[in-house]
PDB file of C-alpha atoms and ligand atoms in Angstrom:
ATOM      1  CA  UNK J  73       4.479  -3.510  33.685  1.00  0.00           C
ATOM      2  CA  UNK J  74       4.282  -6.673  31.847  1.00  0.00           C
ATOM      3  CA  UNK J  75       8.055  -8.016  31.118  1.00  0.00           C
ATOM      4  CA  UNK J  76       9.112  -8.293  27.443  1.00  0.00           C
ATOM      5  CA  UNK J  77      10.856 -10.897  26.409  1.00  0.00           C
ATOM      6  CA  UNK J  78      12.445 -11.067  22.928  1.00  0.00           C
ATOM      7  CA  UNK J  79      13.391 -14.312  21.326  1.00  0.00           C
ATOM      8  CA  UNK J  80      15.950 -14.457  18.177  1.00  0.00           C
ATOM      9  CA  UNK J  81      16.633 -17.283  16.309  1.00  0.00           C
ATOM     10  CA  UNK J  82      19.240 -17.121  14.441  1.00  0.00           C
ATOM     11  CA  UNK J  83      20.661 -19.292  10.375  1.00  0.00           C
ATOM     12  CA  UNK J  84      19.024 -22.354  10.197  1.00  0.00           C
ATOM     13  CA  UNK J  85      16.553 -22.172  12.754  1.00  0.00           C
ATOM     14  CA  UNK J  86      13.586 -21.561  10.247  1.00  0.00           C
ATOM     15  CA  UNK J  87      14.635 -24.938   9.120  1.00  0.00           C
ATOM     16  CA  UNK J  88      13.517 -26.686  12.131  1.00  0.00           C
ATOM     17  CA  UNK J  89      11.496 -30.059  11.944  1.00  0.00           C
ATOM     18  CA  UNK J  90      12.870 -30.969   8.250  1.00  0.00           C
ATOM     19  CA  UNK J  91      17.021 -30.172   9.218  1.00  0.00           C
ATOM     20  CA  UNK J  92      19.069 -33.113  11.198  1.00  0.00           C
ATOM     21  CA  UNK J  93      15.524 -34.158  11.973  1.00  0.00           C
ATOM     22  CA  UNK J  94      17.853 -36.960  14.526  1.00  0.00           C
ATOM     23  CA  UNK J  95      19.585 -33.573  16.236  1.00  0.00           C
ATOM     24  CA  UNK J  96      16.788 -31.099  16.510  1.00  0.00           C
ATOM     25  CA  UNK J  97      13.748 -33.308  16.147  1.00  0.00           C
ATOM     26  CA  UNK J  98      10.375 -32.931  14.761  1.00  0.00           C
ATOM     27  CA  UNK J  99       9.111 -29.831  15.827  1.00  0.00           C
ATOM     28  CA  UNK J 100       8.874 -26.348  13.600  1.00  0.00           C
ATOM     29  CA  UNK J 101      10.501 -23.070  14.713  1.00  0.00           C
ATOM     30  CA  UNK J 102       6.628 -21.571  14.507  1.00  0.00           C
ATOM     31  CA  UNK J 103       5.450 -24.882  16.868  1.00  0.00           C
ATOM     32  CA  UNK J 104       8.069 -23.922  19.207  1.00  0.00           C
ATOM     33  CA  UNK J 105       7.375 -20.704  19.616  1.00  0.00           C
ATOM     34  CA  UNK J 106       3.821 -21.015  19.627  1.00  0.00           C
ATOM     35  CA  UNK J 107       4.538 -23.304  22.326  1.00  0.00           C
ATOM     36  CA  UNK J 108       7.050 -20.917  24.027  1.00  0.00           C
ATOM     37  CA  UNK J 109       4.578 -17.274  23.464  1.00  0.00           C
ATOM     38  CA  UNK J 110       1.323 -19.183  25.460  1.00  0.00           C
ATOM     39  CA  UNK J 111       4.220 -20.079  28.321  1.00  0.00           C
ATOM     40  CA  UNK J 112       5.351 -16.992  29.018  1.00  0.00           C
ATOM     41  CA  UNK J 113       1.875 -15.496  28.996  1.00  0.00           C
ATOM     42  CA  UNK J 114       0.968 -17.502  31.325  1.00  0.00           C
ATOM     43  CA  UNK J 115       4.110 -16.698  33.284  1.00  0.00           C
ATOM     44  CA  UNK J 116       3.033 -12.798  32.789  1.00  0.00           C
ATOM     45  CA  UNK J 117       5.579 -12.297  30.389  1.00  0.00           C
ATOM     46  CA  UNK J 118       5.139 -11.413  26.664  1.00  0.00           C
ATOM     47  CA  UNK J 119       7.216 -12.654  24.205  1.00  0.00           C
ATOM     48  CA  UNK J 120       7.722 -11.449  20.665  1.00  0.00           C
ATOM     49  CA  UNK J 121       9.906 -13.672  18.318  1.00  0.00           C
ATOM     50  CA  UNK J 122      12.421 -12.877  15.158  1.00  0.00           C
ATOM     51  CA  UNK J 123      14.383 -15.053  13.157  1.00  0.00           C
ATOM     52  CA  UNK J 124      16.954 -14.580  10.408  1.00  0.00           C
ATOM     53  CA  UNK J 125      19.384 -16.167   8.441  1.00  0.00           C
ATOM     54  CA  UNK J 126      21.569 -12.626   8.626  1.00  0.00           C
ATOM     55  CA  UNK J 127      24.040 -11.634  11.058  1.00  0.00           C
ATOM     56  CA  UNK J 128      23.396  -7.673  10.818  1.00  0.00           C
ATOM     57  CA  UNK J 129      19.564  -8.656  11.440  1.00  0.00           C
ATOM     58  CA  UNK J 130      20.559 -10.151  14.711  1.00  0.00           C
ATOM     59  CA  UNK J 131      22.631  -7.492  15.485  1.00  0.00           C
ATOM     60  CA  UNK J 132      20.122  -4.934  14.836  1.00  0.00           C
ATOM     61  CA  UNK J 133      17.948  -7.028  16.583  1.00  0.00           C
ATOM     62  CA  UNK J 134      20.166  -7.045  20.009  1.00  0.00           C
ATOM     63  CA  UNK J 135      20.342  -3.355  19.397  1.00  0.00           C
ATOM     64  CA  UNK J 136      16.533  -2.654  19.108  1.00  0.00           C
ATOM     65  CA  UNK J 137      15.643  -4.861  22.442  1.00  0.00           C
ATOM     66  CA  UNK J 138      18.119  -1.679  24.189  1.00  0.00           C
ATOM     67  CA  UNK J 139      16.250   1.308  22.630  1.00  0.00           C
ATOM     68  CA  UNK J 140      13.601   2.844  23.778  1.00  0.00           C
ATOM     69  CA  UNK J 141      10.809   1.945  20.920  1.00  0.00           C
ATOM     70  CA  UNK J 142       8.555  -0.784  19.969  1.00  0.00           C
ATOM     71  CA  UNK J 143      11.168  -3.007  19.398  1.00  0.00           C
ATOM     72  CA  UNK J 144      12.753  -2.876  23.133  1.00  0.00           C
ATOM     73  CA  UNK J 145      12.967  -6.107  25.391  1.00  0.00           C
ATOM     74  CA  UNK J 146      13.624  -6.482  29.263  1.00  0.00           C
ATOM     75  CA  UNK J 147      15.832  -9.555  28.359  1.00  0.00           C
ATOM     76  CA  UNK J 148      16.654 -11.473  25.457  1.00  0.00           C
ATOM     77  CA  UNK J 149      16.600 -15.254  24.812  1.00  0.00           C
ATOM     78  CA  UNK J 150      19.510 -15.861  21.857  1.00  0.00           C
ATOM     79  CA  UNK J 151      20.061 -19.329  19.631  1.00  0.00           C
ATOM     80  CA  UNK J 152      22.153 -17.892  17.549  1.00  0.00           C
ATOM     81  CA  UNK J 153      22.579 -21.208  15.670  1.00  0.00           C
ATOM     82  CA  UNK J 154      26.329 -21.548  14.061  1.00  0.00           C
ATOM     83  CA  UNK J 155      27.202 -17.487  14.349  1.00  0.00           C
ATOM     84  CA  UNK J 156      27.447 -18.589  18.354  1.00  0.00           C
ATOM     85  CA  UNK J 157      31.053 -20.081  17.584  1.00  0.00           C
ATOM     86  CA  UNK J 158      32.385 -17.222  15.447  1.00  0.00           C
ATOM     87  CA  UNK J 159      30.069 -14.305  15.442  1.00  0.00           C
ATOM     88  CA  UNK J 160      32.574 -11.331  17.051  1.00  0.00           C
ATOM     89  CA  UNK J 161      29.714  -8.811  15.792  1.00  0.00           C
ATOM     90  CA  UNK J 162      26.886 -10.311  17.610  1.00  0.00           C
ATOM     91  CA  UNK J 163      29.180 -11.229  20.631  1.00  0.00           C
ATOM     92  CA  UNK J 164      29.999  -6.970  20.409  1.00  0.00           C
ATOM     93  CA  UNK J 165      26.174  -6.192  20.120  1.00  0.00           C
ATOM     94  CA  UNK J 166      25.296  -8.276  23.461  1.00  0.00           C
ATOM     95  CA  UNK J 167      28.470  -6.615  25.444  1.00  0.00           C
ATOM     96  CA  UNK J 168      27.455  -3.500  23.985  1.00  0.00           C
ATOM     97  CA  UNK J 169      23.750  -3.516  25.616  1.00  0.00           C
ATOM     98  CA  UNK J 170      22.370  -3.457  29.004  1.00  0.00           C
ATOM     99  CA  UNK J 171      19.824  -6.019  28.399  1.00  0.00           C
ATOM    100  CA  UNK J 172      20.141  -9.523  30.156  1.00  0.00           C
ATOM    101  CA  UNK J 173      20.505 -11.902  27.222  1.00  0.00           C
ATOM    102  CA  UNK J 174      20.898 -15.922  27.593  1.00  0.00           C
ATOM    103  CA  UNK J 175      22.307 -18.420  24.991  1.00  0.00           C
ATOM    104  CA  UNK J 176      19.980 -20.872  24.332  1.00  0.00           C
ATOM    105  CA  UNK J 177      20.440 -24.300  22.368  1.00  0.00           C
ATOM    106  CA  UNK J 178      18.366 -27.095  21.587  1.00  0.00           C
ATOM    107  CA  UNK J 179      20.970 -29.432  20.855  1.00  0.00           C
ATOM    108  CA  UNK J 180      23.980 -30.017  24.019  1.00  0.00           C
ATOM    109  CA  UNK J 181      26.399 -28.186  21.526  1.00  0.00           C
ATOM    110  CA  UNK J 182      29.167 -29.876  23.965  1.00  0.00           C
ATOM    111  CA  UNK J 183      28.686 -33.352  23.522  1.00  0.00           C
ATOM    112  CA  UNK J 184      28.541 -32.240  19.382  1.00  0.00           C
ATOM    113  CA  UNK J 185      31.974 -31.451  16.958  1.00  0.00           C
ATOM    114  CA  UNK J 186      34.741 -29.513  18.225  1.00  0.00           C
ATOM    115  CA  UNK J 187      34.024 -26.092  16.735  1.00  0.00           C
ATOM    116  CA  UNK J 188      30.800 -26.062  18.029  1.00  0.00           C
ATOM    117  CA  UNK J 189      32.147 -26.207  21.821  1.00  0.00           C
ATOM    118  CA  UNK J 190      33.862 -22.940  21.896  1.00  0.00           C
ATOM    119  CA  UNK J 191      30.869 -19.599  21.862  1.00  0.00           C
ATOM    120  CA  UNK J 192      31.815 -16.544  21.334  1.00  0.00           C
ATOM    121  CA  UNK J 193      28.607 -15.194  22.569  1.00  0.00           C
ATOM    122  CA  UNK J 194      28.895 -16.799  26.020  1.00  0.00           C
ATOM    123  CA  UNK J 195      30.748 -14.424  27.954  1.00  0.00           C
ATOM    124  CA  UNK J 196      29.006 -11.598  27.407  1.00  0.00           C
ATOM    125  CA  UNK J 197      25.603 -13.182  28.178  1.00  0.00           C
ATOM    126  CA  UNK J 198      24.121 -13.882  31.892  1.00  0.00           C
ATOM    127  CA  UNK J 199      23.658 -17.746  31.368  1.00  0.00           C
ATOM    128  CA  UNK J 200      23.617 -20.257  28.671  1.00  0.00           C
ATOM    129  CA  UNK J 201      21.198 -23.271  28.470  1.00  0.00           C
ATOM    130  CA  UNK J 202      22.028 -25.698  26.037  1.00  0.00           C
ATOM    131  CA  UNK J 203      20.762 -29.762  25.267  1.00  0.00           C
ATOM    132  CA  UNK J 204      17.703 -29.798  26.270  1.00  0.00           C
ATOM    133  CA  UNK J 205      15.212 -29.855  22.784  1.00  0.00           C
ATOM    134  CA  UNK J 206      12.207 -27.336  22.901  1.00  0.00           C
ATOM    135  CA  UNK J 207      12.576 -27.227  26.492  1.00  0.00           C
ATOM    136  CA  UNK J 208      15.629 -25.096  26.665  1.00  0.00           C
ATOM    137  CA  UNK J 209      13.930 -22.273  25.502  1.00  0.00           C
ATOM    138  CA  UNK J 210      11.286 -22.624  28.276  1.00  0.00           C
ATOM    139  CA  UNK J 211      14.261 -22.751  30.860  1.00  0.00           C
ATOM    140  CA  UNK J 212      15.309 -19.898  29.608  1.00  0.00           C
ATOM    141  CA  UNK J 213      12.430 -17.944  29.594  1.00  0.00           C
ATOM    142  CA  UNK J 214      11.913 -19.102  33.472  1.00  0.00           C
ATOM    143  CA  UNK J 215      15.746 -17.411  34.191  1.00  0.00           C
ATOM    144  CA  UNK J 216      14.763 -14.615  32.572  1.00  0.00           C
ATOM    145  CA  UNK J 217      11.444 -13.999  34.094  1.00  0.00           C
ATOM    146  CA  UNK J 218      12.963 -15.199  37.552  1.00  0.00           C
ATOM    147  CA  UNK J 219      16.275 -12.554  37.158  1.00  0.00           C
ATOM    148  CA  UNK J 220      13.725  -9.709  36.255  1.00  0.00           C
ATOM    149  CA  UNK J 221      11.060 -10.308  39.065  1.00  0.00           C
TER     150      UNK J 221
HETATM  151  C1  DQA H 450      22.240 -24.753  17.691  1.00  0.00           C
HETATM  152  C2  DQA H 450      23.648 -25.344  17.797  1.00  0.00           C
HETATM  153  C3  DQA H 450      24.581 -24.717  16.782  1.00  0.00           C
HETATM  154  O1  DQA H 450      25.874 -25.291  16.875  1.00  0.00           O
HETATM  155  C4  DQA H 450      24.063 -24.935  15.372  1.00  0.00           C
HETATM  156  O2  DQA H 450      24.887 -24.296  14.433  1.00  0.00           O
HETATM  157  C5  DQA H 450      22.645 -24.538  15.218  1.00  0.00           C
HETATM  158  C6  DQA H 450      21.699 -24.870  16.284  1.00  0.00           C
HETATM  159  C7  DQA H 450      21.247 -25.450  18.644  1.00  0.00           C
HETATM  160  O3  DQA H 450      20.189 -24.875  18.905  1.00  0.00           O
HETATM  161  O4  DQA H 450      21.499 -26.566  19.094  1.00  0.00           O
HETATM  162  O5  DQA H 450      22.237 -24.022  14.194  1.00  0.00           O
HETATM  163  O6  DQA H 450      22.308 -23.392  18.071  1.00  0.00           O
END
């Protein structure tokens, strides 16, 4: 069976290539994924993307990749933009599934302001990958397909 991997993108991420153009660079959400769908495919993996600037969307979003039904994922790759440092919901929605889920950022959210070093989300996820541009969603895509081979 081909693996299913399910990418969310949480506020602000639709904004990508015209937002802090000096912190997340040049390149569109849609480039990215683009990018990011042909990798896994050729990694045997398919990859199906949402974004939204909602919290509940995420959450039912986390909540779909665990039932069975068109919406259900193997693992989930999560940028859950600023709802990562305060989101309790979406934290509650990854504890509450049995889905491997990593936190992904493009920017290295540690070497950034204060409130963006503690997540929420962390914890409950299997590994985070943070400060690496574009690329971080490719690494985690690779942990995910490598963790569910
Ligand atoms: C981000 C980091 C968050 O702190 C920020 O709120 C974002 C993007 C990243 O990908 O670097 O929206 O998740």
């Amino acid at each position: 069976m081909t693996l299913q991997i399910l990418v969310i993108n949480g506020p602000n991420l639709n904004m990508l290539g015209q937002r802090e153009t000096d912190i997340y660079g040049h390149v569109t959400l849609q480039e990215i994924m683009a990018d990011l769908s042909a990798y896994a495919t050729s990694k045997g993996a398919e990859l199906r993307c949402v974004q939204s600037n909602l919290e509940g969307d995420l959450v039912a979003a986390v909540q779909a990749a665990a039932a069975n039904g068109a919406e259900s994922a193997d693992g989930v790759v999560l940028n859950a933009g600023a709802l990562t440092h305060y989101s309790i919901a979406l934290r509650d929605a990854v504890a509450a599934v049995d889905v491997p889920v990593v936190e992904t950022h493009l920017s290295n959210v540690y070497a950034r302001e204060d409130f963006r070093h503690r997540s929420v989300i962390a914890e409950v996820c299997v590994g985070v990958v943070a400060g690496f541009g574009p690329l971080s969603y490719r690494l985690a895509t690779d942990a995910l397909i490598k963790l569910l081979s």
